[in-house]
PDB file of C-alpha atoms in Angstrom:
ATOM      1  CA  MET F  13       3.240 -19.737 -12.943  1.00 47.00           C
ATOM      2  CA  LYS F  14       2.395 -17.407 -15.836  1.00 50.00           C
ATOM      3  CA  GLN F  15       0.553 -15.102 -13.464  1.00 51.00           C
ATOM      4  CA  ARG F  16       3.588 -14.734 -11.188  1.00 53.00           C
ATOM      5  CA  GLY F  17       5.726 -13.697 -14.170  1.00 55.00           C
ATOM      6  CA  PHE F  18       3.140 -11.077 -15.002  1.00 52.00           C
ATOM      7  CA  ARG F  19       3.286  -9.716 -11.459  1.00 54.00           C
ATOM      8  CA  VAL F  20       7.074  -9.540 -11.548  1.00 55.00           C
ATOM      9  CA  ARG F  21       6.925  -7.574 -14.807  1.00 61.00           C
ATOM     10  CA  LEU F  22       4.201  -5.365 -13.362  1.00 59.00           C
ATOM     11  CA  LEU F  23       6.282  -4.264 -10.353  1.00 61.00           C
ATOM     12  CA  PRO F  24       8.591  -1.883 -12.295  1.00 64.00           C
ATOM     13  CA  LEU F  25       5.541  -0.326 -13.947  1.00 61.00           C
ATOM     14  CA  VAL F  26       3.929   0.241 -10.559  1.00 63.00           C
ATOM     15  CA  ILE F  27       7.100   1.866  -9.249  1.00 68.00           C
ATOM     16  CA  ALA F  28       7.363   4.067 -12.344  1.00 64.00           C
ATOM     17  CA  GLY F  29       3.741   5.107 -11.887  1.00 65.00           C
ATOM     18  CA  MET F  30       4.362   5.984  -8.255  1.00 62.00           C
ATOM     19  CA  LEU F  31       7.362   8.087  -9.194  1.00 60.00           C
ATOM     20  CA  ALA F  32       5.384   9.867 -11.902  1.00 60.00           C
ATOM     21  CA  ALA F  33       2.448  10.485  -9.564  1.00 60.00           C
ATOM     22  CA  GLY F  34       4.469  12.866  -7.424  1.00 56.00           C
ATOM     23  CA  PRO F  35       4.307  13.451  -3.689  1.00 55.00           C
ATOM     24  CA  VAL F  36       1.506  12.047  -1.593  1.00 52.00           C
ATOM     25  CA  SER F  37       0.594  14.101   1.427  1.00 49.00           C
ATOM     26  CA  SER F  38      -0.210  12.541   4.751  1.00 46.00           C
ATOM     27  CA  GLY F  39      -3.686  13.968   4.233  1.00 50.00           C
ATOM     28  CA  ALA F  40      -4.349  11.264   1.643  1.00 48.00           C
ATOM     29  CA  ALA F  41      -3.597   8.577   4.206  1.00 48.00           C
ATOM     30  CA  GLU F  42      -5.837  10.290   6.740  1.00 47.00           C
ATOM     31  CA  ALA F  43      -8.630  10.615   4.185  1.00 50.00           C
ATOM     32  CA  SER F  44      -8.294   6.929   3.379  1.00 48.00           C
ATOM     33  CA  ASP F  45      -8.519   6.045   7.072  1.00 48.00           C
ATOM     34  CA  LYS F  46     -11.556   8.291   7.527  1.00 49.00           C
ATOM     35  CA  ALA F  47     -13.234   6.738   4.496  1.00 50.00           C
ATOM     36  CA  ARG F  48     -12.880   3.283   6.052  1.00 49.00           C
ATOM     37  CA  ALA F  49     -13.919   4.386   9.545  1.00 46.00           C
ATOM     38  CA  PRO F  50     -17.706   4.097   8.989  1.00 50.00           C
ATOM     39  CA  ASP F  51     -17.286   0.510   7.756  1.00 52.00           C
ATOM     40  CA  VAL F  52     -15.410  -0.426  10.912  1.00 47.00           C
ATOM     41  CA  THR F  53     -18.100   1.225  13.028  1.00 46.00           C
ATOM     42  CA  ARG F  54     -20.828  -0.701  11.218  1.00 49.00           C
ATOM     43  CA  GLN F  55     -18.953  -3.959  11.710  1.00 51.00           C
ATOM     44  CA  MET F  56     -18.583  -3.266  15.416  1.00 48.00           C
ATOM     45  CA  GLU F  57     -22.326  -2.593  15.721  1.00 49.00           C
ATOM     46  CA  LYS F  58     -23.145  -5.905  14.047  1.00 52.00           C
ATOM     47  CA  GLY F  59     -20.957  -7.835  16.444  1.00 50.00           C
ATOM     48  CA  PRO F  60     -18.440 -10.540  15.601  1.00 53.00           C
ATOM     49  CA  ALA F  61     -18.471 -11.846  12.052  1.00 51.00           C
ATOM     50  CA  THR F  62     -19.991 -15.298  11.775  1.00 52.00           C
ATOM     51  CA  GLY F  63     -21.260 -17.549   9.032  1.00 57.00           C
ATOM     52  CA  LYS F  64     -21.070 -16.176   5.502  1.00 60.00           C
ATOM     53  CA  GLY F  65     -19.947 -12.739   6.684  1.00 80.00           C
ATOM     54  CA  ALA F  66     -16.669 -14.029   8.117  1.00 88.00           C
ATOM     55  CA  PRO F  67     -14.963 -14.663   4.742  1.00 89.00           C
ATOM     56  CA  GLN F  68     -16.115 -11.248   3.532  1.00 91.00           C
ATOM     57  CA  ALA F  69     -14.765  -9.580   6.654  1.00 91.00           C
ATOM     58  CA  ARG F  70     -11.438 -11.358   6.209  1.00 91.00           C
ATOM     59  CA  ALA F  71     -11.307 -10.323   2.549  1.00 90.00           C
ATOM     60  CA  GLU F  72     -12.023  -6.713   3.472  1.00 92.00           C
ATOM     61  CA  ALA F  73      -9.361  -6.777   6.183  1.00 92.00           C
ATOM     62  CA  GLU F  74      -6.876  -8.162   3.651  1.00 91.00           C
ATOM     63  CA  ARG F  75      -7.796  -5.435   1.135  1.00 91.00           C
ATOM     64  CA  ASN F  76      -7.311  -2.789   3.826  1.00 92.00           C
ATOM     65  CA  ARG F  77      -3.920  -4.268   4.679  1.00 92.00           C
ATOM     66  CA  ILE F  78      -2.923  -4.169   0.995  1.00 91.00           C
ATOM     67  CA  VAL F  79      -4.021  -0.527   0.760  1.00 92.00           C
ATOM     68  CA  ASP F  80      -2.059   0.356   3.901  1.00 93.00           C
ATOM     69  CA  GLU F  81       1.100  -1.327   2.555  1.00 92.00           C
ATOM     70  CA  SER F  82       0.652   0.487  -0.766  1.00 92.00           C
ATOM     71  CA  ILE F  83       0.314   3.839   0.981  1.00 94.00           C
ATOM     72  CA  ALA F  84       3.437   3.087   3.011  1.00 94.00           C
ATOM     73  CA  ALA F  85       5.304   2.229  -0.211  1.00 94.00           C
ATOM     74  CA  LEU F  86       4.251   5.554  -1.719  1.00 95.00           C
ATOM     75  CA  ALA F  87       5.440   7.386   1.390  1.00 95.00           C
ATOM     76  CA  GLU F  88       8.842   5.662   1.178  1.00 95.00           C
ATOM     77  CA  THR F  89       9.059   6.563  -2.512  1.00 95.00           C
ATOM     78  CA  ASN F  90       8.383  10.202  -1.675  1.00 95.00           C
ATOM     79  CA  ARG F  91      11.087  10.117   0.994  1.00 95.00           C
ATOM     80  CA  ALA F  92      13.462   8.721  -1.615  1.00 94.00           C
ATOM     81  CA  LEU F  93      12.596  11.535  -4.015  1.00 95.00           C
ATOM     82  CA  ARG F  94      13.207  14.150  -1.327  1.00 95.00           C
ATOM     83  CA  ALA F  95      16.548  12.515  -0.515  1.00 95.00           C
ATOM     84  CA  LEU F  96      17.495  12.599  -4.201  1.00 94.00           C
ATOM     85  CA  ASP F  97      16.572  16.282  -4.373  1.00 94.00           C
ATOM     86  CA  ALA F  98      18.968  16.857  -1.469  1.00 95.00           C
ATOM     87  CA  ASN F  99      21.718  14.798  -3.203  1.00 94.00           C
ATOM     88  CA  ARG F 100      21.565  12.082  -0.517  1.00 95.00           C
ATOM     89  CA  THR F 101      21.818   9.093  -2.852  1.00 94.00           C
ATOM     90  CA  ASP F 102      22.493   6.457  -0.202  1.00 95.00           C
ATOM     91  CA  GLU F 103      19.469   7.527   1.818  1.00 96.00           C
ATOM     92  CA  ALA F 104      17.327   7.531  -1.335  1.00 94.00           C
ATOM     93  CA  LEU F 105      18.411   3.977  -2.122  1.00 95.00           C
ATOM     94  CA  GLU F 106      17.464   2.870   1.388  1.00 95.00           C
ATOM     95  CA  HIS F 107      13.996   4.379   1.023  1.00 95.00           C
ATOM     96  CA  LEU F 108      13.548   2.809  -2.408  1.00 95.00           C
ATOM     97  CA  ALA F 109      14.574  -0.577  -1.022  1.00 94.00           C
ATOM     98  CA  LEU F 110      11.901  -0.240   1.665  1.00 94.00           C
ATOM     99  CA  ALA F 111       9.313   0.817  -0.922  1.00 94.00           C
ATOM    100  CA  ILE F 112      10.157  -2.124  -3.162  1.00 94.00           C
ATOM    101  CA  GLY F 113       9.932  -4.478  -0.191  1.00 92.00           C
ATOM    102  CA  LYS F 114       6.476  -3.168   0.637  1.00 92.00           C
ATOM    103  CA  LEU F 115       5.384  -3.534  -2.989  1.00 92.00           C
ATOM    104  CA  GLU F 116       6.658  -7.098  -3.026  1.00 91.00           C
ATOM    105  CA  LEU F 117       4.475  -7.743   0.020  1.00 88.00           C
ATOM    106  CA  VAL F 118       1.497  -6.258  -1.808  1.00 87.00           C
ATOM    107  CA  VAL F 119       2.119  -8.494  -4.814  1.00 89.00           C
ATOM    108  CA  ALA F 120       2.536 -11.530  -2.559  1.00 88.00           C
ATOM    109  CA  MET F 121      -0.692 -10.763  -0.684  1.00 81.00           C
ATOM    110  CA  ASP F 122      -2.690 -10.441  -3.894  1.00 69.00           C
TER     111      ASP F 122
END
């Protein structure tokens, strides 16, 4: 139970860090996908995961899913910042709500 409280307190810090980090280009997401591509290729060459490799493959897939959700949360945060720059407060709030939802998923998956 203590750990969950820590995660809940950590969420605002993560959001503040994302806001301070500034815009993330779509190139970062593409670079991340390209960085993972060789691993996927190697896994396909090995064939289906069996035995001891199966838990590792599942863990890696879960990590990749967490990274993808985090990247999506950053993208929503950037959309919110652009909406704020254009004085579209309601739209910014919608994007922030989506970003927070994605971050809650990340925390829940961890």
